[in-house]
mmCIF file of C-alpha atoms in Angstrom:
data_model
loop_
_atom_site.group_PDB
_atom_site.id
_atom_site.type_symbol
_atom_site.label_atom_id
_atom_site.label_comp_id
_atom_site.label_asym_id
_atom_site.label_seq_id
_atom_site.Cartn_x
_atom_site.Cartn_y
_atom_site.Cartn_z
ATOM 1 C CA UNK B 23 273.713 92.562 179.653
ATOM 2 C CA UNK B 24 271.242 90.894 177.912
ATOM 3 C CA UNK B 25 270.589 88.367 180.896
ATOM 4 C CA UNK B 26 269.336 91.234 183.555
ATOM 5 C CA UNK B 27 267.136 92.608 180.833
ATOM 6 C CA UNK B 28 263.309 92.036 182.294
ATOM 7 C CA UNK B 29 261.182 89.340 180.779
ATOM 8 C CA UNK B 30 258.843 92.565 179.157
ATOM 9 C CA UNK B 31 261.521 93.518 177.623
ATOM 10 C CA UNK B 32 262.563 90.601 176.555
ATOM 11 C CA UNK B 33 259.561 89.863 175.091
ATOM 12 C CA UNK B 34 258.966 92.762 172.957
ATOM 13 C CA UNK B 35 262.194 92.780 171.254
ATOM 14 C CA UNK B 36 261.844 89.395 170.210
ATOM 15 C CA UNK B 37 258.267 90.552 169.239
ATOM 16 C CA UNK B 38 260.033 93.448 167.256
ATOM 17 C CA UNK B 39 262.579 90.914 165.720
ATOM 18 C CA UNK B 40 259.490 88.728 164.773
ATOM 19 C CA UNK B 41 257.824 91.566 162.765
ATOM 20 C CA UNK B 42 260.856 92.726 161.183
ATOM 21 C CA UNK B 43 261.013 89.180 160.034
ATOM 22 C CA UNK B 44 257.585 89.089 158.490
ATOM 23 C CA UNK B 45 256.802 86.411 161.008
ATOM 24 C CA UNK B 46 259.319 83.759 159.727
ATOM 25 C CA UNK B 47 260.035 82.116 162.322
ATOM 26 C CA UNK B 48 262.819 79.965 160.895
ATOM 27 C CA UNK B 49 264.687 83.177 160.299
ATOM 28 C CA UNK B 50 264.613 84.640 163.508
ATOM 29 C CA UNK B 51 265.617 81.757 165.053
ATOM 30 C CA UNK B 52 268.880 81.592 162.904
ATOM 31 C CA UNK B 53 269.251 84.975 163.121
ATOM 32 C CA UNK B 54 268.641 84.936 167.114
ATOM 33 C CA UNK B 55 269.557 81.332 168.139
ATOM 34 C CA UNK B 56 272.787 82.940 170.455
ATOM 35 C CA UNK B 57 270.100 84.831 172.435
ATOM 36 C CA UNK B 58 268.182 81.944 173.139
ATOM 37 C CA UNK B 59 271.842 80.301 174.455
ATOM 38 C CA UNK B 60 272.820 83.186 177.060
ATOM 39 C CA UNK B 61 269.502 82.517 178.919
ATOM 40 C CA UNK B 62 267.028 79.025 179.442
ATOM 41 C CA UNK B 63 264.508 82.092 179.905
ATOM 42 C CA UNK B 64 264.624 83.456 176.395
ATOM 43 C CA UNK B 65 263.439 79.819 175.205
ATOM 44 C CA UNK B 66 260.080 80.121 177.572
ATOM 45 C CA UNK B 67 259.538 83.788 176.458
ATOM 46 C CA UNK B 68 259.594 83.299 172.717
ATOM 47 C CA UNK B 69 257.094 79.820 173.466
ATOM 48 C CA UNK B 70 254.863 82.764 175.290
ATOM 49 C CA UNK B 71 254.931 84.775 172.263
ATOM 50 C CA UNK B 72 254.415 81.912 170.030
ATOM 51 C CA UNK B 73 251.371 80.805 171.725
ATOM 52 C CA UNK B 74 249.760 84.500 171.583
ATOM 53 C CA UNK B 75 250.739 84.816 167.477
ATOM 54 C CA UNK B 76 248.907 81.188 167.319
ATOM 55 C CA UNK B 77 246.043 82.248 169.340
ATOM 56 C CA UNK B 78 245.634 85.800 167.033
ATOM 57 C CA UNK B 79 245.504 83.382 164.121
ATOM 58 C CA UNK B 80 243.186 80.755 165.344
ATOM 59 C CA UNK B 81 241.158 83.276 167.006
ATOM 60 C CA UNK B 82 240.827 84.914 162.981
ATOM 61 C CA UNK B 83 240.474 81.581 161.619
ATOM 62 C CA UNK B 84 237.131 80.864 163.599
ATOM 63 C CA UNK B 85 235.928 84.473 163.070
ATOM 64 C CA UNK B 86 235.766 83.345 159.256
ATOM 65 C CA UNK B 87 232.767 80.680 159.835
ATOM 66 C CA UNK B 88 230.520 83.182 161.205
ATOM 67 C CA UNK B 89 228.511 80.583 163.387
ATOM 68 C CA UNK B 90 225.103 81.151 163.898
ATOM 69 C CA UNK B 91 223.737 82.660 167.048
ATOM 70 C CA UNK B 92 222.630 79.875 168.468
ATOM 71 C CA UNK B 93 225.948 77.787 167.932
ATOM 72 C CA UNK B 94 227.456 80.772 169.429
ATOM 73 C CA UNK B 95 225.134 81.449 172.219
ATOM 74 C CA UNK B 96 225.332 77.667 173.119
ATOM 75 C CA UNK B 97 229.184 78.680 174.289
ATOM 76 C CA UNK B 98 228.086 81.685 175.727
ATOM 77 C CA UNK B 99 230.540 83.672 173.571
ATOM 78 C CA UNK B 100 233.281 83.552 171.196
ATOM 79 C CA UNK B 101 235.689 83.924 173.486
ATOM 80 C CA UNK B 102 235.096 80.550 174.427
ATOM 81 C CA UNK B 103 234.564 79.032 171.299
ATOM 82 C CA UNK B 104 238.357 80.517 170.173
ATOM 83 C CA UNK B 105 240.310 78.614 173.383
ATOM 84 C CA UNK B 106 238.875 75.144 172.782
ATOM 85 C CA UNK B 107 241.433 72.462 172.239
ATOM 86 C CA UNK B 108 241.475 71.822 168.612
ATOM 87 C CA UNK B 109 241.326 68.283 166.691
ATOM 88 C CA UNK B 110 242.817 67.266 163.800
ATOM 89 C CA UNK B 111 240.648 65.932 161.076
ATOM 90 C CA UNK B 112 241.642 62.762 160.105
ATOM 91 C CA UNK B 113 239.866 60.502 156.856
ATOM 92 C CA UNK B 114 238.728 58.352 159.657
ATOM 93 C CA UNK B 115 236.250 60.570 161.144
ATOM 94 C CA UNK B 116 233.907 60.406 157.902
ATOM 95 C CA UNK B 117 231.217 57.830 157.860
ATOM 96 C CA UNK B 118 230.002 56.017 154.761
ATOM 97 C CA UNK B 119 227.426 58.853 154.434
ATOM 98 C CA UNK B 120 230.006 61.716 154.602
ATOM 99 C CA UNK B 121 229.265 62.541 157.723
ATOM 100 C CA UNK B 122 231.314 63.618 160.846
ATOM 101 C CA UNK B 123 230.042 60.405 162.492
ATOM 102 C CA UNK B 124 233.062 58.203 163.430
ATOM 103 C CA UNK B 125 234.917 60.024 165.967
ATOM 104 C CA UNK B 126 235.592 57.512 168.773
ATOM 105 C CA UNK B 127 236.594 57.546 172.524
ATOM 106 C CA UNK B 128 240.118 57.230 171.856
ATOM 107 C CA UNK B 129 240.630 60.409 169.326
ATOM 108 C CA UNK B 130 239.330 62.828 172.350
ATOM 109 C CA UNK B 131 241.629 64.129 174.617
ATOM 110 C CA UNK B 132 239.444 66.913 175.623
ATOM 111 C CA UNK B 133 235.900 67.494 177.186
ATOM 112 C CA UNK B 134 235.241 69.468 174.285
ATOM 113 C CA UNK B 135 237.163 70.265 170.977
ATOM 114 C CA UNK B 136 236.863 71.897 167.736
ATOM 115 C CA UNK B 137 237.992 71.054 164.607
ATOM 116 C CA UNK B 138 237.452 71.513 160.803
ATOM 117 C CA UNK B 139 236.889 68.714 158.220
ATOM 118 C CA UNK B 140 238.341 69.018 154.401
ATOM 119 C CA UNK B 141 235.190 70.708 153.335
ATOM 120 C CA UNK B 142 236.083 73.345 155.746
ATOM 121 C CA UNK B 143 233.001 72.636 157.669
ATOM 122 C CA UNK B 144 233.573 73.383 161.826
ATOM 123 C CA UNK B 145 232.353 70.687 164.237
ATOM 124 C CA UNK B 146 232.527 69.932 168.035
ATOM 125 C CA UNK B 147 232.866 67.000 169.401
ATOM 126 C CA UNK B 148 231.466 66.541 172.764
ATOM 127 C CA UNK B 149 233.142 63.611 175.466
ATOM 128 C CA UNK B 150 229.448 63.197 177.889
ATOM 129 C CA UNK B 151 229.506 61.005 181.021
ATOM 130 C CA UNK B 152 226.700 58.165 181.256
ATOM 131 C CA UNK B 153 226.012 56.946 184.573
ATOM 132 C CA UNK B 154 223.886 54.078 184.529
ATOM 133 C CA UNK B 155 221.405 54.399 187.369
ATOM 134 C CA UNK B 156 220.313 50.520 187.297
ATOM 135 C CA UNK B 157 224.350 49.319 186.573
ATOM 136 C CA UNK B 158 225.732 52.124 188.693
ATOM 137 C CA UNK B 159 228.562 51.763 186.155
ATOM 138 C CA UNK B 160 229.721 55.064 184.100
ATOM 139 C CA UNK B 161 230.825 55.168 180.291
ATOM 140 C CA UNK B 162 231.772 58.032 178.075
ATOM 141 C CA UNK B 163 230.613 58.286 174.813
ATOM 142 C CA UNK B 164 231.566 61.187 171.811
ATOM 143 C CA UNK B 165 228.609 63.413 170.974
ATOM 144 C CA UNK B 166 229.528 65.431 167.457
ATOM 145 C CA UNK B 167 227.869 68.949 166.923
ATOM 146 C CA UNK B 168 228.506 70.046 162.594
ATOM 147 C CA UNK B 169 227.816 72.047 160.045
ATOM 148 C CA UNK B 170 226.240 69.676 158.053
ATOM 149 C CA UNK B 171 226.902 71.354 154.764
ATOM 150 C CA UNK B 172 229.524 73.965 153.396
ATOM 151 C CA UNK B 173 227.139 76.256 151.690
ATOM 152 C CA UNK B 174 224.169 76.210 154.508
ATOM 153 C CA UNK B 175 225.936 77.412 157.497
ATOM 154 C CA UNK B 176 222.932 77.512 159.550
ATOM 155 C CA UNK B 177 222.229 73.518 159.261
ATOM 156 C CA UNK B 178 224.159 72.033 162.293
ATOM 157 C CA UNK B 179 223.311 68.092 163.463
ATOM 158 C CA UNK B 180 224.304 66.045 165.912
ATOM 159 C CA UNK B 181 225.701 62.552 165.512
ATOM 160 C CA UNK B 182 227.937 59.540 167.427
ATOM 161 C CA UNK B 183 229.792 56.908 166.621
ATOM 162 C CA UNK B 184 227.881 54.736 169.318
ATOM 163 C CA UNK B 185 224.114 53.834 169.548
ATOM 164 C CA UNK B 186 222.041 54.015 172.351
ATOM 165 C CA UNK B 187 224.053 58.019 172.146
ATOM 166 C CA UNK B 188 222.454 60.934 174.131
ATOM 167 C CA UNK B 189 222.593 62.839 170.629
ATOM 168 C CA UNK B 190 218.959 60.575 169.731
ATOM 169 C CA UNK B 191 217.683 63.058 172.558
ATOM 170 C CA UNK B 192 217.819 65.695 169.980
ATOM 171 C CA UNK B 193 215.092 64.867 168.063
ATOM 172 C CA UNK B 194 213.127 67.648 168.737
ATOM 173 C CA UNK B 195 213.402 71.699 169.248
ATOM 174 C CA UNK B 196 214.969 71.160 172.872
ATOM 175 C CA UNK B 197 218.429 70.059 171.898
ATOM 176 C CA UNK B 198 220.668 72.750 172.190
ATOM 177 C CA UNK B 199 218.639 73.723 175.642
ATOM 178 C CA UNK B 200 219.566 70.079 176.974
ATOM 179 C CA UNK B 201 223.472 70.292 175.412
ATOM 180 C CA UNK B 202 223.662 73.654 176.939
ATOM 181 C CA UNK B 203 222.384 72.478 180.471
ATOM 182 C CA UNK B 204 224.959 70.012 180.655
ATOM 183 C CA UNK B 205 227.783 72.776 179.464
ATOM 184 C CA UNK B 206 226.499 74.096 182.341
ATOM 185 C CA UNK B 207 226.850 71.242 184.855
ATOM 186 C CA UNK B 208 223.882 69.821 184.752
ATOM 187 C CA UNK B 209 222.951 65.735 184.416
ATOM 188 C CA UNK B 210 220.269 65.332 181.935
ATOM 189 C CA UNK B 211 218.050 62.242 182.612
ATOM 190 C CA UNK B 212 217.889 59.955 179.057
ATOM 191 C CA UNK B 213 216.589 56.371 179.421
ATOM 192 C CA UNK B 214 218.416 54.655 182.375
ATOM 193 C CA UNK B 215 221.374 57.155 182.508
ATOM 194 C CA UNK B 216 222.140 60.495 183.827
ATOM 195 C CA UNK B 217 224.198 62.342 181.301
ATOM 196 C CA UNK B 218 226.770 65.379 182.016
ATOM 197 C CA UNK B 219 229.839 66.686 181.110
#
């Protein structure tokens, strides 16, 4: 019966089950674990509705930093501030100054991520392209956008790990223009490089 039920259907009573459950999840799998046995299908629905409830609550998580216009306007919208990848803050990200600073090559496995430091402070972090026009040789380097303190939410910097790091472009009122331009698929000339996204 419960196999030739439509995948809709399936869907909201496990999203029914999941509210009458107060959102434990560890309960409504014990209570529910035979359903997800008569049918490999049930296993993919309740990862769909899984994903949404962690989407609602990352999605109300953000809304709670209230970024600045221009932080927001540099994404074009929330919308696509809430389905960036997100990183995990890890110790080693701090610098000796306390700043976001020491995110490297290898901790990125997206173009561009989010994340929030243990001073609940958001950041980006930014993976840009350098194509050396002499070399003809490309490297990525980690460009990191963040709120440099938790009680001035209007102060963002930039900063890298590496020197030589397009964020010493940003030196003057320009910066977010030139970040933005590359969001948008531009290459932004800076010394002997061409730097995009």
């Amino acid at each position: 019966m419960l196999s030739s039920l439509s995948n809709d259907l399936i869907e909201n009573i496990f999203i029914q089950c999941l509210s009458n459950y107060k959102n434990n999840l560890f309960n409504l799998y014990k209570s529910y674990k035979n359903l997800l046995l008569i049918n490999k299908n049930f296993h993919n629905i309740l990862k769909i509705i899984l994903y949404k409830k962690y989407f609602i609550l990352k999605c109300e998580y953000i809304d709670k930093f209230n970024f600045p216009k221009y932080i927001v306007k540099l994404f074009n919208n929330y919308y696509n501030i809430y389905n960036l990848p997100v990183i995990k803050f890890t110790d080693n990200f701090r610098g000796y100054s306390d700043c976001i600073d020491n995110i490297k090559e290898k901790d990125i496995k997206n173009k561009i991520m989010i994340g929030f430091d243990y001073f609940k402070r958001p950041f980006f972090t930014f993976k840009l392209l350098y194509f050396n026009t002499i070399s003809k040789k490309i490297h990525s380097k980690i460009s990191i956008l963040y709120q440099r303190y938790s009680n001035d939410l209007d102060h963002w910097i930039f900063e890298s790990y590496y020197t030589d790091n397009f964020h010493d472009i940003f030196e003057n009122n320009d910066n977010f223009i030139k970040l933005n331009q590359i969001m948008r698929g531009e290459k932004i000339k800076y010394k002997n490089y061409l730097v995009y996204i």
